[in-house]
Amino acid sequence: MATALRVGFEGQPGAHSETVAVSLFSTQPEFRNRGLETVGHESFEKVFEAVATSQLDYGVLPLENSVTGTFYKVLDLLHRHSLHIVGETIRHEQHNLVALPGVTLDEITEVRSHPFAIEQCRGFLGTLGKHVAIGQSLDTAASALEIKTHGLRHTAAIVSMRAAEMYGLAVLQRGVEDDPNNVTRYVLVAREPIAPQRHTDPRTTVSVALKNQTGAMFKALACFSMREINICKIESRPSPRSIRLAKPWEYILYIDVDGSIADPPVANALRHLQELAVVRVLGSYPRYPQPSEPSVGLFGIGM
Ligand SMILES: O=C(O)C(=O)Cc1ccccc1
């Protein structure tokens, strides 16, 4: 039998990104029968490096959250490495306050989680009172692991139900996120690009190195709008090579559009854009439906 697909994520087993990897790879027909080993890494950078050096087949990375915004590090790494986006999915994460079994809420003096999870629960955390300190961990599941490993009776974590079960923690309060409609968009990255099929409602993401010149942004966007191509997202990040003291920076523009580079209007728009700026296609990829919560028994190996 062929070896299982190795899929990397940042964090410990039970992190949201790992849950997404497990659901996606166990439900989507192109991956379902391949076997899966999820592998935790200590940073997004290490996930990129492991895919680039063939230690992993894919990486699953959070790209943006509807409340806390873009995971900038991931965007910067997409530009810096030459990997390709080969899929995306959007998922609602339920955040739950959990602690060692038998511990009650009034015993808690610290709550730990990933900084984005903390931000998404600010309203709830504000109700706990000033005696409760807020601590950060690399990912949500790492906070659960720390509580379990060190027997921390006064610390609670904000994690998924899957992570709570994996680390044997009890739920103090379910659904502590401020916005119940809060969703995270994840991307799947690989070494080789793919050509998505039309029925997958594909998107294309490009990075565009823009000159600091009058009208540069307007002209770049016009390449799409004059061909009736819908732009779904624009984000800009300082271009690392352009940064000098007391000089205006240049920016890398990230543009997501509906359609695939196999569609003539998108291909023409990108050819046009290449006449104005340095363009890299980060991927044309299918949009997978929101994966369901996998059962706790399904997980791979950790860091
Ligand atoms: O920390 C995790 O579990 C992650 O996968 C990152 C994250 C954190 C908060 C919301 C979505 C993803």
mmCIF file of C-alpha atoms and ligand atoms in Angstrom:
data_model
loop_
_atom_site.group_PDB
_atom_site.id
_atom_site.type_symbol
_atom_site.label_atom_id
_atom_site.label_comp_id
_atom_site.label_asym_id
_atom_site.label_seq_id
_atom_site.Cartn_x
_atom_site.Cartn_y
_atom_site.Cartn_z
ATOM 1 C CA MET A 1 0.000 0.000 0.000
ATOM 2 C CA ALA A 2 1.221 3.521 -0.820
ATOM 3 C CA THR A 3 2.513 5.583 2.100
ATOM 4 C CA ALA A 4 0.006 7.865 3.845
ATOM 5 C CA LEU A 5 -0.090 11.560 2.937
ATOM 6 C CA ARG A 6 1.923 13.645 5.400
ATOM 7 C CA VAL A 7 0.158 16.895 6.222
ATOM 8 C CA GLY A 8 1.767 19.570 8.425
ATOM 9 C CA PHE A 9 0.218 22.241 10.623
ATOM 10 C CA GLU A 10 1.427 24.663 13.278
ATOM 11 C CA GLY A 11 0.922 23.444 16.821
ATOM 12 C CA GLN A 12 -0.074 20.353 18.758
ATOM 13 C CA PRO A 13 -2.587 17.664 17.790
ATOM 14 C CA GLY A 14 -6.043 19.105 18.441
ATOM 15 C CA ALA A 15 -5.115 22.591 17.125
ATOM 16 C CA HIS A 16 -7.825 23.958 14.839
ATOM 17 C CA SER A 17 -5.532 23.638 11.819
ATOM 18 C CA GLU A 18 -5.006 19.953 12.550
ATOM 19 C CA THR A 19 -8.754 19.416 12.926
ATOM 20 C CA VAL A 20 -9.239 21.030 9.512
ATOM 21 C CA ALA A 21 -6.512 18.804 8.020
ATOM 22 C CA VAL A 22 -8.096 15.641 9.434
ATOM 23 C CA SER A 23 -11.611 16.557 8.246
ATOM 24 C CA LEU A 24 -10.510 17.672 4.802
ATOM 25 C CA PHE A 25 -8.284 14.693 4.086
ATOM 26 C CA SER A 26 -10.777 12.164 5.429
ATOM 27 C CA THR A 27 -13.767 13.522 3.470
ATOM 28 C CA GLN A 28 -12.597 14.906 0.114
ATOM 29 C CA PRO A 29 -12.693 12.179 -2.585
ATOM 30 C CA GLU A 30 -9.219 12.987 -3.978
ATOM 31 C CA PHE A 31 -7.567 12.403 -0.574
ATOM 32 C CA ARG A 32 -9.980 10.109 1.275
ATOM 33 C CA ASN A 33 -8.419 6.745 0.495
ATOM 34 C CA ARG A 34 -4.793 7.812 0.619
ATOM 35 C CA GLY A 35 -4.217 7.469 4.387
ATOM 36 C CA LEU A 36 -3.195 10.454 6.519
ATOM 37 C CA GLU A 37 -0.485 11.353 8.978
ATOM 38 C CA THR A 38 -0.790 14.857 10.476
ATOM 39 C CA VAL A 39 2.463 16.351 11.763
ATOM 40 C CA GLY A 40 2.649 19.290 14.203
ATOM 41 C CA HIS A 41 5.360 21.958 13.794
ATOM 42 C CA GLU A 42 6.574 24.731 16.068
ATOM 43 C CA SER A 43 5.958 27.542 13.552
ATOM 44 C CA PHE A 44 4.268 28.327 10.228
ATOM 45 C CA GLU A 45 7.762 28.775 8.791
ATOM 46 C CA LYS A 46 8.708 25.186 9.693
ATOM 47 C CA VAL A 47 5.565 23.915 7.944
ATOM 48 C CA PHE A 48 6.545 25.794 4.767
ATOM 49 C CA GLU A 49 10.122 24.486 4.964
ATOM 50 C CA ALA A 50 8.972 20.895 5.509
ATOM 51 C CA VAL A 51 6.678 21.016 2.457
ATOM 52 C CA ALA A 52 9.401 22.690 0.353
ATOM 53 C CA THR A 53 11.938 19.971 1.282
ATOM 54 C CA SER A 54 9.466 17.103 0.647
ATOM 55 C CA GLN A 55 9.217 16.062 4.299
ATOM 56 C CA LEU A 56 5.506 16.836 3.998
ATOM 57 C CA ASP A 57 3.092 16.464 1.093
ATOM 58 C CA TYR A 58 0.869 19.355 2.188
ATOM 59 C CA GLY A 59 0.601 22.095 4.778
ATOM 60 C CA VAL A 60 -2.692 23.393 6.243
ATOM 61 C CA LEU A 61 -2.468 27.010 7.381
ATOM 62 C CA PRO A 62 -4.967 29.560 8.705
ATOM 63 C CA LEU A 63 -4.973 32.604 6.412
ATOM 64 C CA GLU A 64 -7.600 34.909 7.860
ATOM 65 C CA ASN A 65 -10.298 35.104 10.489
ATOM 66 C CA SER A 66 -13.489 37.122 10.112
ATOM 67 C CA VAL A 67 -12.983 38.810 13.520
ATOM 68 C CA THR A 68 -9.226 39.033 14.071
ATOM 69 C CA GLY A 69 -8.165 39.427 10.416
ATOM 70 C CA THR A 70 -5.196 38.117 8.479
ATOM 71 C CA PHE A 71 -2.515 35.741 9.775
ATOM 72 C CA TYR A 72 0.167 38.019 8.299
ATOM 73 C CA LYS A 73 2.990 35.598 8.881
ATOM 74 C CA VAL A 74 1.298 33.075 6.575
ATOM 75 C CA LEU A 75 0.786 35.700 3.862
ATOM 76 C CA ASP A 76 4.453 36.727 4.051
ATOM 77 C CA LEU A 77 5.564 33.090 3.865
ATOM 78 C CA LEU A 78 3.385 32.474 0.798
ATOM 79 C CA HIS A 79 5.299 35.252 -0.934
ATOM 80 C CA ARG A 80 8.741 34.192 0.328
ATOM 81 C CA HIS A 81 8.464 30.474 -0.498
ATOM 82 C CA SER A 82 7.612 29.054 -3.878
ATOM 83 C CA LEU A 83 4.820 26.763 -2.716
ATOM 84 C CA HIS A 84 1.352 26.845 -4.278
ATOM 85 C CA ILE A 85 -2.091 27.186 -2.775
ATOM 86 C CA VAL A 86 -3.979 24.052 -3.871
ATOM 87 C CA GLY A 87 -7.197 24.388 -1.848
ATOM 88 C CA GLU A 88 -9.078 26.469 0.674
ATOM 89 C CA THR A 89 -11.834 25.893 3.184
ATOM 90 C CA ILE A 90 -13.713 28.077 5.622
ATOM 91 C CA ARG A 91 -14.644 26.854 9.061
ATOM 92 C CA HIS A 92 -16.422 28.068 12.171
ATOM 93 C CA GLU A 93 -14.456 27.374 15.324
ATOM 94 C CA GLN A 94 -16.309 26.947 18.569
ATOM 95 C CA HIS A 95 -14.181 28.121 21.486
ATOM 96 C CA ASN A 96 -14.678 26.389 24.836
ATOM 97 C CA LEU A 97 -13.278 27.158 28.264
ATOM 98 C CA VAL A 98 -11.797 23.938 29.667
ATOM 99 C CA ALA A 99 -9.815 22.871 32.742
ATOM 100 C CA LEU A 100 -8.731 19.766 34.657
ATOM 101 C CA PRO A 101 -11.718 17.614 35.699
ATOM 102 C CA GLY A 102 -13.193 18.711 39.061
ATOM 103 C CA VAL A 103 -11.862 22.294 38.832
ATOM 104 C CA THR A 104 -14.519 25.022 39.124
ATOM 105 C CA LEU A 105 -14.551 28.445 37.451
ATOM 106 C CA ASP A 106 -13.897 30.315 40.726
ATOM 107 C CA GLU A 107 -10.569 28.432 41.124
ATOM 108 C CA ILE A 108 -9.254 29.770 37.794
ATOM 109 C CA THR A 109 -6.630 32.545 37.937
ATOM 110 C CA GLU A 110 -5.267 32.252 34.366
ATOM 111 C CA VAL A 111 -6.723 31.549 30.933
ATOM 112 C CA ARG A 112 -4.375 30.521 28.098
ATOM 113 C CA SER A 113 -4.815 30.107 24.372
ATOM 114 C CA HIS A 114 -3.626 31.173 20.931
ATOM 115 C CA PRO A 115 -3.620 35.013 20.713
ATOM 116 C CA PHE A 116 -6.346 34.973 18.014
ATOM 117 C CA ALA A 117 -8.586 32.726 20.136
ATOM 118 C CA ILE A 118 -8.051 35.107 23.085
ATOM 119 C CA GLU A 119 -9.016 38.075 20.881
ATOM 120 C CA GLN A 120 -12.138 36.278 19.688
ATOM 121 C CA CYS A 121 -13.292 35.762 23.291
ATOM 122 C CA ARG A 122 -12.432 39.213 24.762
ATOM 123 C CA GLY A 123 -16.032 39.940 25.780
ATOM 124 C CA PHE A 124 -16.347 36.694 27.720
ATOM 125 C CA LEU A 125 -12.866 37.039 29.281
ATOM 126 C CA GLY A 126 -13.827 40.531 30.479
ATOM 127 C CA THR A 127 -16.616 38.982 32.582
ATOM 128 C CA LEU A 128 -14.154 36.804 34.545
ATOM 129 C CA GLY A 129 -12.741 39.653 36.610
ATOM 130 C CA LYS A 130 -9.356 41.299 37.039
ATOM 131 C CA HIS A 131 -7.862 38.443 39.096
ATOM 132 C CA VAL A 132 -7.798 36.251 35.956
ATOM 133 C CA ALA A 133 -4.571 36.710 33.947
ATOM 134 C CA ILE A 134 -4.482 36.052 30.202
ATOM 135 C CA GLY A 135 -1.623 33.943 28.823
ATOM 136 C CA GLN A 136 -0.645 33.071 25.257
ATOM 137 C CA SER A 137 0.316 29.743 23.761
ATOM 138 C CA LEU A 138 1.606 28.761 20.325
ATOM 139 C CA ASP A 139 -1.732 27.234 19.383
ATOM 140 C CA THR A 140 -4.991 26.460 21.158
ATOM 141 C CA ALA A 141 -4.176 22.792 21.795
ATOM 142 C CA ALA A 142 -0.770 23.656 23.338
ATOM 143 C CA SER A 143 -2.586 25.357 26.236
ATOM 144 C CA ALA A 144 -4.582 22.170 26.893
ATOM 145 C CA LEU A 145 -1.407 20.074 26.741
ATOM 146 C CA GLU A 146 0.359 22.399 29.231
ATOM 147 C CA ILE A 147 -2.536 22.102 31.719
ATOM 148 C CA LYS A 148 -2.546 18.334 31.431
ATOM 149 C CA THR A 149 1.246 17.842 31.520
ATOM 150 C CA HIS A 150 1.871 20.136 34.501
ATOM 151 C CA GLY A 151 -1.422 19.450 36.331
ATOM 152 C CA LEU A 152 -2.279 23.194 36.366
ATOM 153 C CA ARG A 153 -5.367 23.387 38.617
ATOM 154 C CA HIS A 154 -5.758 27.158 38.394
ATOM 155 C CA THR A 155 -5.373 27.488 34.636
ATOM 156 C CA ALA A 156 -8.085 27.141 32.005
ATOM 157 C CA ALA A 157 -7.625 26.919 28.231
ATOM 158 C CA ILE A 158 -9.733 28.035 25.281
ATOM 159 C CA VAL A 159 -9.830 25.124 22.854
ATOM 160 C CA SER A 160 -12.069 23.040 20.577
ATOM 161 C CA MET A 161 -14.150 20.183 22.015
ATOM 162 C CA ARG A 162 -11.861 17.828 20.116
ATOM 163 C CA ALA A 163 -8.764 19.164 21.925
ATOM 164 C CA ALA A 164 -10.588 19.030 25.286
ATOM 165 C CA GLU A 165 -11.362 15.346 24.731
ATOM 166 C CA MET A 166 -7.870 14.556 23.437
ATOM 167 C CA TYR A 167 -6.236 15.995 26.577
ATOM 168 C CA GLY A 168 -8.886 14.739 29.044
ATOM 169 C CA LEU A 169 -10.056 18.222 30.112
ATOM 170 C CA ALA A 170 -13.553 19.119 31.308
ATOM 171 C CA VAL A 171 -15.693 21.903 29.876
ATOM 172 C CA LEU A 172 -16.321 24.884 32.182
ATOM 173 C CA GLN A 173 -18.231 26.807 29.529
ATOM 174 C CA ARG A 174 -19.051 26.023 25.892
ATOM 175 C CA GLY A 175 -19.106 28.547 23.041
ATOM 176 C CA VAL A 176 -17.307 31.471 24.710
ATOM 177 C CA GLU A 177 -16.551 33.257 21.398
ATOM 178 C CA ASP A 178 -17.984 36.767 21.145
ATOM 179 C CA ASP A 179 -19.240 36.328 17.586
ATOM 180 C CA PRO A 180 -21.003 33.014 16.928
ATOM 181 C CA ASN A 181 -20.603 33.618 13.173
ATOM 182 C CA ASN A 182 -16.843 33.894 13.460
ATOM 183 C CA VAL A 183 -15.115 31.867 10.699
ATOM 184 C CA THR A 184 -11.512 31.127 9.704
ATOM 185 C CA ARG A 185 -10.263 30.615 6.177
ATOM 186 C CA TYR A 186 -7.568 27.944 5.786
ATOM 187 C CA VAL A 187 -5.352 27.223 2.800
ATOM 188 C CA LEU A 188 -3.743 23.997 1.705
ATOM 189 C CA VAL A 189 -0.225 24.401 0.241
ATOM 190 C CA ALA A 190 1.873 21.998 -1.849
ATOM 191 C CA ARG A 191 5.003 21.997 -4.036
ATOM 192 C CA GLU A 192 3.139 21.640 -7.330
ATOM 193 C CA PRO A 193 0.286 23.833 -8.579
ATOM 194 C CA ILE A 194 -3.020 22.273 -9.617
ATOM 195 C CA ALA A 195 -5.605 23.089 -12.265
ATOM 196 C CA PRO A 196 -8.927 23.197 -10.375
ATOM 197 C CA GLN A 197 -12.105 21.976 -12.043
ATOM 198 C CA ARG A 198 -14.795 24.519 -12.783
ATOM 199 C CA HIS A 199 -17.444 22.967 -10.511
ATOM 200 C CA THR A 200 -15.197 23.582 -7.489
ATOM 201 C CA ASP A 201 -15.898 27.345 -7.724
ATOM 202 C CA PRO A 202 -12.153 28.076 -7.902
ATOM 203 C CA ARG A 203 -10.290 31.145 -6.800
ATOM 204 C CA THR A 204 -6.909 32.511 -7.815
ATOM 205 C CA THR A 205 -4.500 34.323 -5.515
ATOM 206 C CA VAL A 206 -1.652 36.462 -6.855
ATOM 207 C CA SER A 207 1.031 38.557 -5.216
ATOM 208 C CA VAL A 208 1.883 41.794 -7.019
ATOM 209 C CA ALA A 209 4.999 43.870 -6.272
ATOM 210 C CA LEU A 210 3.779 47.417 -6.862
ATOM 211 C CA LYS A 211 5.955 50.448 -7.562
ATOM 212 C CA ASN A 212 5.242 53.495 -5.402
ATOM 213 C CA GLN A 213 3.905 55.459 -8.396
ATOM 214 C CA THR A 214 0.802 57.487 -9.112
ATOM 215 C CA GLY A 215 -2.059 55.252 -10.224
ATOM 216 C CA ALA A 216 -0.131 51.967 -9.810
ATOM 217 C CA MET A 217 -2.844 50.359 -7.655
ATOM 218 C CA PHE A 218 -5.660 51.683 -9.851
ATOM 219 C CA LYS A 219 -4.056 50.276 -13.005
ATOM 220 C CA ALA A 220 -3.406 46.904 -11.337
ATOM 221 C CA LEU A 221 -7.041 46.546 -10.257
ATOM 222 C CA ALA A 222 -8.323 47.725 -13.638
ATOM 223 C CA CYS A 223 -6.746 44.628 -15.266
ATOM 224 C CA PHE A 224 -9.449 42.600 -13.505
ATOM 225 C CA SER A 225 -12.386 44.994 -13.482
ATOM 226 C CA MET A 226 -12.204 45.667 -17.256
ATOM 227 C CA ARG A 227 -12.691 41.909 -17.762
ATOM 228 C CA GLU A 228 -15.582 41.699 -15.274
ATOM 229 C CA ILE A 229 -13.483 39.542 -12.909
ATOM 230 C CA ASN A 230 -14.625 39.754 -9.319
ATOM 231 C CA ILE A 231 -11.917 40.696 -6.797
ATOM 232 C CA CYS A 232 -12.733 38.991 -3.481
ATOM 233 C CA LYS A 233 -9.931 40.253 -1.277
ATOM 234 C CA ILE A 234 -7.049 42.712 -1.348
ATOM 235 C CA GLU A 235 -4.370 42.907 1.274
ATOM 236 C CA SER A 236 -1.072 44.774 1.210
ATOM 237 C CA ARG A 237 2.142 44.116 3.121
ATOM 238 C CA PRO A 238 5.376 46.111 3.158
ATOM 239 C CA SER A 239 7.827 44.685 0.633
ATOM 240 C CA PRO A 240 10.843 43.630 2.784
ATOM 241 C CA ARG A 241 13.365 44.606 0.086
ATOM 242 C CA SER A 242 12.020 48.169 -0.198
ATOM 243 C CA ILE A 243 12.327 49.159 3.459
ATOM 244 C CA ARG A 244 14.798 51.950 4.136
ATOM 245 C CA LEU A 245 14.808 54.589 6.864
ATOM 246 C CA ALA A 246 13.049 57.823 5.913
ATOM 247 C CA LYS A 247 11.910 56.540 2.488
ATOM 248 C CA PRO A 248 8.372 55.523 1.562
ATOM 249 C CA TRP A 249 8.075 51.728 1.358
ATOM 250 C CA GLU A 250 6.823 49.723 -1.518
ATOM 251 C CA TYR A 251 4.134 47.138 -0.994
ATOM 252 C CA ILE A 252 3.262 43.619 -2.014
ATOM 253 C CA LEU A 253 -0.390 43.462 -2.929
ATOM 254 C CA TYR A 254 -2.246 40.169 -2.454
ATOM 255 C CA ILE A 255 -5.270 39.851 -4.680
ATOM 256 C CA ASP A 256 -7.850 37.032 -4.641
ATOM 257 C CA VAL A 257 -10.148 36.775 -7.646
ATOM 258 C CA ASP A 258 -12.982 34.466 -8.637
ATOM 259 C CA GLY A 259 -11.989 31.972 -11.344
ATOM 260 C CA SER A 260 -9.004 29.911 -12.384
ATOM 261 C CA ILE A 261 -5.951 30.816 -14.482
ATOM 262 C CA ALA A 262 -7.313 28.249 -16.943
ATOM 263 C CA ASP A 263 -10.192 30.738 -17.649
ATOM 264 C CA PRO A 264 -9.168 33.003 -20.570
ATOM 265 C CA PRO A 265 -10.297 36.289 -18.903
ATOM 266 C CA VAL A 266 -8.213 35.533 -15.771
ATOM 267 C CA ALA A 267 -5.210 34.452 -17.879
ATOM 268 C CA ASN A 268 -5.517 37.655 -19.962
ATOM 269 C CA ALA A 269 -5.845 39.844 -16.862
ATOM 270 C CA LEU A 270 -2.670 38.328 -15.408
ATOM 271 C CA ARG A 271 -0.764 38.803 -18.688
ATOM 272 C CA HIS A 272 -1.860 42.433 -18.668
ATOM 273 C CA LEU A 273 -0.883 42.858 -15.005
ATOM 274 C CA GLN A 274 2.582 41.419 -15.727
ATOM 275 C CA GLU A 275 3.194 44.377 -18.055
ATOM 276 C CA LEU A 276 2.760 46.724 -15.069
ATOM 277 C CA ALA A 277 4.238 44.885 -12.083
ATOM 278 C CA VAL A 278 6.057 41.780 -10.912
ATOM 279 C CA VAL A 279 3.314 39.169 -10.499
ATOM 280 C CA ARG A 280 3.387 35.708 -8.933
ATOM 281 C CA VAL A 281 0.437 33.350 -9.118
ATOM 282 C CA LEU A 282 0.258 31.795 -5.649
ATOM 283 C CA GLY A 283 -2.382 29.351 -6.835
ATOM 284 C CA SER A 284 -5.657 28.612 -8.581
ATOM 285 C CA TYR A 285 -7.500 26.282 -6.263
ATOM 286 C CA PRO A 286 -10.829 24.662 -5.394
ATOM 287 C CA ARG A 287 -12.912 25.891 -2.496
ATOM 288 C CA TYR A 288 -13.790 22.873 -0.379
ATOM 289 C CA PRO A 289 -17.009 22.863 1.677
ATOM 290 C CA GLN A 290 -16.661 23.520 5.412
ATOM 291 C CA PRO A 291 -15.380 20.261 6.895
ATOM 292 C CA SER A 292 -17.306 18.690 9.756
ATOM 293 C CA GLU A 293 -15.770 17.980 13.173
ATOM 294 C CA PRO A 294 -13.804 14.706 12.975
ATOM 295 C CA SER A 295 -14.170 12.182 15.761
ATOM 296 C CA VAL A 296 -11.532 12.320 18.506
ATOM 297 C CA GLY A 297 -10.075 8.954 17.476
ATOM 298 C CA LEU A 298 -8.825 10.475 14.217
ATOM 299 C CA PHE A 299 -5.500 12.188 14.675
ATOM 300 C CA GLY A 300 -1.900 11.992 13.590
ATOM 301 C CA ILE A 301 1.458 12.306 15.293
ATOM 302 C CA GLY A 302 2.630 15.457 17.090
ATOM 303 C CA MET A 303 5.846 17.526 17.065
HETATM 304 O O1 LIG B 1 -4.291 27.655 17.523
HETATM 305 C C1 LIG B 1 -4.892 26.919 16.742
HETATM 306 O O2 LIG B 1 -5.538 25.933 17.107
HETATM 307 C C2 LIG B 1 -4.827 27.233 15.301
HETATM 308 O O3 LIG B 1 -4.937 26.359 14.482
HETATM 309 C C3 LIG B 1 -4.746 28.682 14.917
HETATM 310 C C4 LIG B 1 -6.086 29.334 15.110
HETATM 311 C C5 LIG B 1 -6.344 30.075 16.251
HETATM 312 C C6 LIG B 1 -7.581 30.683 16.408
HETATM 313 C C7 LIG B 1 -8.546 30.548 15.436
HETATM 314 C C8 LIG B 1 -8.273 29.822 14.299
HETATM 315 C C9 LIG B 1 -7.036 29.203 14.126
#
